[in-house]
Amino acid sequence: MSADTRVLTLRTNLADSPVVAAMKDGRVSSGQVQLDFRGPKTAHDGFKPMIRNNDFDAGELAIVTYLQAKAFGKPFVMLPAPVVGRFQHHCIGFNKEFGHLNPKDIEGRKVGVRSYAQTTGLWVRGILQHEHGVDLDKVTWMTIDESHLAEYQDPPNCQRLPKGSSIPQMMLDGELAAAILGNDMPKDPRVQTLIPEPVAAARAWYEREHVVPINHVFVVHQDVSRKHPDAVREIYRMIKESRALAPESALATLPPLGLEANRKGLEMAIAWSYEQKIIPRMFSVDELFDDVTGSLD
């Protein structure tokens, strides 16, 4: 990070999306803080450099990566500002040509997921466990990527696929019983969602839980928050104003702003991360914030 007497410049990892478009195109700006958008096109490609190498001072980070970062003492603090979220019920599929699968049928089988600690994987597995009674320990999780945290080791029921493996293709070929793929789900008539009627299931979930699963939140390096609290407040203002300029369709599956508005969703992310052996201990929601970010509303 660099600063003169007027403007604090922060190296920022933030992908293009309708929610932050006004920040990136200059419609929303600040005279106190300048966000130097230098992250990769796909935000998750910047998570490892952010956490391992301090390549960024601010930007989006997957909620699971942030929880792991807290567990391993990494110097970042989150704002109560989700920038990516969605319902997850549609994000696991299988090739129906190899036979029909109900959720519990994946027990004893191999299921692909890019990384065990991927946020989409967390939410999908939690839904399978809590909504459909799946014993996650009886599934072999086949991965192609490691965690963004060098200190983390996957649970024993995870196996790494050979370099160059394609999880979507392995699912189509029947080498994997199912795959958690999210946006990368093949547009193929043979692919069926493992969770029946996922749109209706997600709607029922929301009516019951009043939670939109958080994917990515905005974080800053703890030194920014400690030394430049007004800059953090300015960033939060910019996020709020940018969201207000986003189309309604972009906000339909985005968690709200604010700590209390996200408390239940964060409690769920923490509990499920602990249950799935992604973090070594439970956190309280308030531990995820500092005095500056916890007071933003």
Short mmCIF file of C-alpha atoms in Angstrom, two decimals:
data_model
loop_
_atom_site.label_atom_id
_atom_site.label_comp_id
_atom_site.label_asym_id
_atom_site.label_seq_id
_atom_site.Cartn_x
_atom_site.Cartn_y
_atom_site.Cartn_z
CA MET A 1 0.00 0.00 0.00
CA SER A 2 1.14 3.52 -0.66
CA ALA A 3 -0.04 6.91 0.47
CA ASP A 4 0.72 10.58 0.07
CA THR A 5 -0.82 13.31 2.22
CA ARG A 6 -4.09 12.98 0.37
CA VAL A 7 -4.87 9.60 -1.16
CA LEU A 8 -4.26 6.06 0.06
CA THR A 9 -3.71 3.65 -2.84
CA LEU A 10 -4.52 -0.01 -2.23
CA ARG A 11 -3.60 -2.94 -4.46
CA THR A 12 -7.00 -4.52 -4.99
CA ASN A 13 -8.29 -7.88 -6.22
CA LEU A 14 -11.87 -7.41 -7.38
CA ALA A 15 -13.47 -9.22 -10.31
CA ASP A 16 -15.95 -7.62 -12.68
CA SER A 17 -19.58 -7.93 -11.60
CA PRO A 18 -22.69 -5.73 -11.77
CA VAL A 19 -22.48 -5.19 -8.00
CA VAL A 20 -19.06 -3.53 -8.10
CA ALA A 21 -19.23 -2.14 -11.64
CA ALA A 22 -19.71 1.45 -10.47
CA MET A 23 -16.54 1.21 -8.35
CA LYS A 24 -14.53 -0.15 -11.25
CA ASP A 25 -15.78 2.25 -13.93
CA GLY A 26 -15.38 5.35 -11.75
CA ARG A 27 -19.02 6.24 -11.13
CA VAL A 28 -18.29 5.67 -7.44
CA SER A 29 -14.93 6.99 -6.23
CA SER A 30 -13.24 8.61 -3.26
CA GLY A 31 -10.88 11.47 -2.60
CA GLN A 32 -9.37 9.53 0.30
CA VAL A 33 -8.70 6.06 -1.09
CA GLN A 34 -7.88 4.79 -4.54
CA LEU A 35 -8.43 1.12 -5.35
CA ASP A 36 -5.75 -0.02 -7.78
CA PHE A 37 -7.54 -2.89 -9.51
CA ARG A 38 -4.72 -5.23 -10.44
CA GLY A 39 -6.17 -8.65 -9.66
CA PRO A 40 -6.65 -11.43 -12.21
CA LYS A 41 -9.82 -11.67 -14.30
CA THR A 42 -11.07 -14.54 -12.16
CA ALA A 43 -11.07 -13.43 -8.53
CA HIS A 44 -10.24 -16.81 -7.00
CA ASP A 45 -6.93 -16.82 -8.90
CA GLY A 46 -5.94 -13.92 -6.67
CA PHE A 47 -6.84 -15.53 -3.34
CA LYS A 48 -3.66 -17.58 -2.96
CA PRO A 49 -1.34 -14.63 -3.81
CA MET A 50 -3.29 -12.45 -1.38
CA ILE A 51 -3.09 -14.88 1.54
CA ARG A 52 0.33 -16.43 0.92
CA ASN A 53 2.28 -13.50 -0.49
CA ASN A 54 0.40 -10.34 0.60
CA ASP A 55 0.12 -9.37 -3.07
CA PHE A 56 -3.05 -7.36 -2.39
CA ASP A 57 -4.04 -4.88 0.31
CA ALA A 58 -7.77 -5.26 -0.24
CA GLY A 59 -10.40 -6.99 -2.32
CA GLU A 60 -12.70 -9.95 -2.45
CA LEU A 61 -11.94 -13.23 -0.74
CA ALA A 62 -13.96 -16.42 -0.48
CA ILE A 63 -15.62 -16.71 2.91
CA VAL A 64 -14.07 -20.16 3.48
CA THR A 65 -10.61 -18.83 2.60
CA TYR A 66 -11.17 -15.99 5.04
CA LEU A 67 -12.17 -18.41 7.81
CA GLN A 68 -9.04 -20.43 7.17
CA ALA A 69 -6.98 -17.24 7.09
CA LYS A 70 -8.33 -16.35 10.54
CA ALA A 71 -7.54 -19.85 11.79
CA PHE A 72 -3.93 -19.59 10.65
CA GLY A 73 -3.32 -16.01 11.77
CA LYS A 74 -3.24 -14.26 8.40
CA PRO A 75 -3.35 -10.44 8.65
CA PHE A 76 -6.69 -9.68 6.99
CA VAL A 77 -10.02 -8.48 8.33
CA MET A 78 -13.39 -8.62 6.61
CA LEU A 79 -15.94 -5.91 6.06
CA PRO A 80 -19.60 -6.88 6.51
CA ALA A 81 -19.91 -6.62 2.74
CA PRO A 82 -20.60 -9.74 0.66
CA VAL A 83 -19.72 -9.14 -2.99
CA VAL A 84 -20.67 -12.58 -4.35
CA GLY A 85 -23.39 -14.95 -3.18
CA ARG A 86 -25.89 -17.39 -4.59
CA PHE A 87 -28.09 -20.33 -3.81
CA GLN A 88 -26.11 -23.55 -4.19
CA HIS A 89 -28.66 -26.34 -4.65
CA HIS A 90 -28.07 -26.55 -8.41
CA CYS A 91 -24.28 -26.81 -8.14
CA ILE A 92 -23.87 -30.60 -7.98
CA GLY A 93 -24.74 -32.84 -10.90
CA PHE A 94 -24.33 -36.33 -12.30
CA ASN A 95 -24.62 -38.10 -15.66
CA LYS A 96 -28.03 -39.77 -15.63
CA GLU A 97 -26.96 -42.21 -18.37
CA PHE A 98 -25.10 -44.12 -15.66
CA GLY A 99 -28.23 -44.44 -13.55
CA HIS A 100 -30.29 -42.22 -11.30
CA LEU A 101 -28.75 -40.94 -8.07
CA ASN A 102 -30.44 -39.67 -4.95
CA PRO A 103 -28.28 -37.53 -2.65
CA LYS A 104 -27.46 -40.36 -0.23
CA ASP A 105 -26.37 -42.54 -3.15
CA ILE A 106 -23.06 -40.69 -3.31
CA GLU A 107 -21.99 -42.35 -0.06
CA GLY A 108 -19.24 -44.84 -0.84
CA ARG A 109 -18.53 -43.16 -4.19
CA LYS A 110 -16.18 -40.58 -5.69
CA VAL A 111 -17.39 -37.00 -6.12
CA GLY A 112 -15.35 -34.28 -7.81
CA VAL A 113 -14.81 -30.76 -6.51
CA ARG A 114 -12.11 -28.29 -7.61
CA SER A 115 -10.78 -27.90 -4.07
CA TYR A 116 -12.10 -29.42 -0.87
CA ALA A 117 -12.00 -25.98 0.77
CA GLN A 118 -13.83 -24.30 -2.14
CA THR A 119 -16.75 -22.24 -0.85
CA THR A 120 -19.28 -23.76 -3.24
CA GLY A 121 -18.19 -27.18 -2.01
CA LEU A 122 -18.76 -26.12 1.59
CA TRP A 123 -22.32 -25.01 0.94
CA VAL A 124 -23.26 -27.96 -1.26
CA ARG A 125 -21.89 -30.51 1.20
CA GLY A 126 -23.66 -28.76 4.07
CA ILE A 127 -26.96 -28.89 2.20
CA LEU A 128 -26.42 -32.56 1.42
CA GLN A 129 -25.66 -33.30 5.07
CA HIS A 130 -28.30 -31.19 6.76
CA GLU A 131 -31.11 -31.40 4.21
CA HIS A 132 -30.62 -34.91 2.83
CA GLY A 133 -28.83 -36.85 5.57
CA VAL A 134 -25.66 -37.56 3.56
CA ASP A 135 -22.73 -38.81 5.63
CA LEU A 136 -19.95 -36.69 4.15
CA ASP A 137 -17.24 -38.90 5.66
CA LYS A 138 -18.46 -41.80 3.50
CA VAL A 139 -17.79 -39.88 0.28
CA THR A 140 -14.36 -39.75 -1.39
CA TRP A 141 -13.82 -36.17 -2.52
CA MET A 142 -11.67 -35.99 -5.65
CA THR A 143 -9.89 -32.65 -6.09
CA ILE A 144 -7.57 -30.95 -8.56
CA ASP A 145 -6.45 -27.97 -6.44
CA GLU A 146 -5.03 -27.48 -2.97
CA SER A 147 -6.34 -24.98 -0.44
CA HIS A 148 -5.37 -21.34 -0.76
CA LEU A 149 -3.73 -21.78 2.67
CA ALA A 150 -0.40 -23.62 2.61
CA GLU A 151 -0.91 -24.66 6.24
CA TYR A 152 -4.14 -26.58 5.56
CA GLN A 153 -4.31 -30.29 4.80
CA ASP A 154 -7.42 -31.89 3.29
CA PRO A 155 -9.23 -34.55 5.36
CA PRO A 156 -8.27 -38.22 4.85
CA ASN A 157 -11.26 -38.94 2.59
CA CYS A 158 -9.90 -36.56 -0.08
CA GLN A 159 -7.76 -37.63 -3.01
CA ARG A 160 -5.90 -35.44 -5.52
CA LEU A 161 -6.55 -36.18 -9.18
CA PRO A 162 -3.65 -36.30 -11.66
CA LYS A 163 -2.54 -32.96 -13.06
CA GLY A 164 -4.59 -31.99 -16.09
CA SER A 165 -7.68 -33.93 -15.04
CA SER A 166 -11.06 -32.48 -16.00
CA ILE A 167 -13.72 -32.98 -13.35
CA PRO A 168 -16.59 -32.15 -15.73
CA GLN A 169 -15.33 -34.70 -18.27
CA MET A 170 -14.73 -37.35 -15.62
CA MET A 171 -18.30 -36.86 -14.42
CA LEU A 172 -19.62 -37.18 -17.96
CA ASP A 173 -17.51 -40.31 -18.49
CA GLY A 174 -18.79 -41.91 -15.28
CA GLU A 175 -15.38 -41.91 -13.60
CA LEU A 176 -16.92 -39.70 -10.91
CA ALA A 177 -20.38 -40.42 -9.56
CA ALA A 178 -21.13 -36.69 -9.29
CA ALA A 179 -19.36 -33.34 -9.36
CA ILE A 180 -19.68 -30.00 -7.61
CA LEU A 181 -19.16 -27.55 -10.44
CA GLY A 182 -21.26 -24.43 -10.00
CA ASN A 183 -20.83 -22.20 -13.04
CA ASP A 184 -18.71 -24.86 -14.76
CA MET A 185 -21.51 -27.44 -14.95
CA PRO A 186 -21.55 -28.81 -18.52
CA LYS A 187 -24.46 -27.69 -20.66
CA ASP A 188 -25.23 -31.28 -21.56
CA PRO A 189 -28.66 -32.97 -21.63
CA ARG A 190 -27.18 -35.97 -19.81
CA VAL A 191 -26.40 -33.88 -16.73
CA GLN A 192 -28.99 -33.88 -13.96
CA THR A 193 -28.81 -32.06 -10.64
CA LEU A 194 -28.31 -34.33 -7.64
CA ILE A 195 -30.67 -32.25 -5.52
CA PRO A 196 -34.15 -32.59 -7.04
CA GLU A 197 -35.86 -29.44 -8.32
CA PRO A 198 -33.01 -27.21 -7.13
CA VAL A 199 -34.72 -23.88 -7.83
CA ALA A 200 -37.75 -24.81 -5.73
CA ALA A 201 -35.46 -26.30 -3.09
CA ALA A 202 -33.47 -23.07 -2.89
CA ARG A 203 -36.66 -21.04 -2.61
CA ALA A 204 -37.90 -23.24 0.24
CA TRP A 205 -34.48 -22.98 1.90
CA TYR A 206 -34.62 -19.19 1.83
CA GLU A 207 -38.18 -19.07 3.15
CA ARG A 208 -37.09 -21.25 6.06
CA GLU A 209 -33.55 -20.02 6.78
CA HIS A 210 -33.64 -16.43 5.42
CA VAL A 211 -30.03 -16.93 4.30
CA VAL A 212 -28.42 -16.41 0.91
CA PRO A 213 -25.13 -18.34 1.06
CA ILE A 214 -22.12 -16.00 1.02
CA ASN A 215 -19.41 -16.82 -1.52
CA HIS A 216 -17.04 -13.83 -1.40
CA VAL A 217 -16.64 -10.96 1.06
CA PHE A 218 -14.56 -7.79 0.90
CA VAL A 219 -11.44 -7.80 3.08
CA VAL A 220 -8.59 -5.42 3.87
CA HIS A 221 -5.14 -5.98 5.30
CA GLN A 222 -5.27 -5.45 9.05
CA ASP A 223 -2.67 -2.67 8.78
CA VAL A 224 -5.09 -0.70 6.61
CA SER A 225 -7.79 -0.98 9.23
CA ARG A 226 -5.43 -0.11 12.10
CA LYS A 227 -3.64 2.81 10.44
CA HIS A 228 -6.34 4.12 8.10
CA PRO A 229 -9.78 3.46 9.61
CA ASP A 230 -11.34 6.29 7.61
CA ALA A 231 -10.18 4.61 4.39
CA VAL A 232 -11.98 1.43 5.43
CA ARG A 233 -15.15 3.42 6.07
CA GLU A 234 -14.74 5.02 2.64
CA ILE A 235 -14.42 1.61 0.99
CA TYR A 236 -17.60 0.48 2.71
CA ARG A 237 -19.38 3.62 1.51
CA MET A 238 -18.19 2.91 -2.04
CA ILE A 239 -19.40 -0.69 -1.89
CA LYS A 240 -22.77 0.47 -0.57
CA GLU A 241 -23.16 3.10 -3.29
CA SER A 242 -22.03 0.70 -6.02
CA ARG A 243 -24.58 -1.88 -4.89
CA ALA A 244 -27.29 0.77 -5.01
CA LEU A 245 -26.48 1.32 -8.71
CA ALA A 246 -26.58 -2.39 -9.58
CA PRO A 247 -29.61 -3.85 -11.37
CA GLU A 248 -32.16 -5.59 -9.17
CA SER A 249 -31.41 -8.90 -10.87
CA ALA A 250 -27.81 -8.75 -9.59
CA LEU A 251 -28.99 -8.21 -6.02
CA ALA A 252 -31.59 -10.98 -6.02
CA THR A 253 -29.08 -13.62 -4.91
CA LEU A 254 -26.65 -11.41 -2.99
CA PRO A 255 -26.56 -11.41 0.81
CA PRO A 256 -27.28 -8.03 2.41
CA LEU A 257 -24.82 -5.52 3.82
CA GLY A 258 -24.15 -5.29 7.54
CA LEU A 259 -22.91 -7.52 10.33
CA GLU A 260 -26.25 -8.28 11.95
CA ALA A 261 -27.95 -8.87 8.61
CA ASN A 262 -25.32 -11.52 7.84
CA ARG A 263 -24.93 -12.99 11.32
CA LYS A 264 -26.96 -16.15 10.66
CA GLY A 265 -25.28 -16.81 7.32
CA LEU A 266 -21.85 -16.35 8.88
CA GLU A 267 -22.76 -18.62 11.81
CA MET A 268 -23.76 -21.28 9.31
CA ALA A 269 -20.55 -20.89 7.28
CA ILE A 270 -18.48 -21.19 10.47
CA ALA A 271 -20.36 -24.22 11.81
CA TRP A 272 -20.32 -26.08 8.51
CA SER A 273 -16.62 -25.30 7.95
CA TYR A 274 -15.85 -26.79 11.36
CA GLU A 275 -18.05 -29.84 10.77
CA GLN A 276 -16.34 -30.46 7.43
CA LYS A 277 -12.83 -30.18 8.94
CA ILE A 278 -12.03 -27.02 6.99
CA ILE A 279 -11.22 -24.97 10.10
CA PRO A 280 -9.74 -26.36 13.34
CA ARG A 281 -12.05 -24.55 15.74
CA MET A 282 -15.32 -22.66 15.88
CA PHE A 283 -15.28 -18.88 15.73
CA SER A 284 -17.87 -16.45 16.97
CA VAL A 285 -19.15 -14.13 14.25
CA ASP A 286 -17.74 -11.14 16.10
CA GLU A 287 -14.21 -12.61 15.92
CA LEU A 288 -14.31 -12.17 12.14
CA PHE A 289 -14.31 -8.36 12.48
CA ASP A 290 -12.23 -5.73 14.25
CA ASP A 291 -13.40 -2.56 15.98
CA VAL A 292 -13.50 -0.67 12.68
CA THR A 293 -15.16 -3.21 10.39
CA GLY A 294 -17.50 -4.47 13.10
CA SER A 295 -18.98 -0.99 13.49
CA LEU A 296 -19.83 -0.49 9.81
CA ASP A 297 -23.51 -0.33 8.96
#
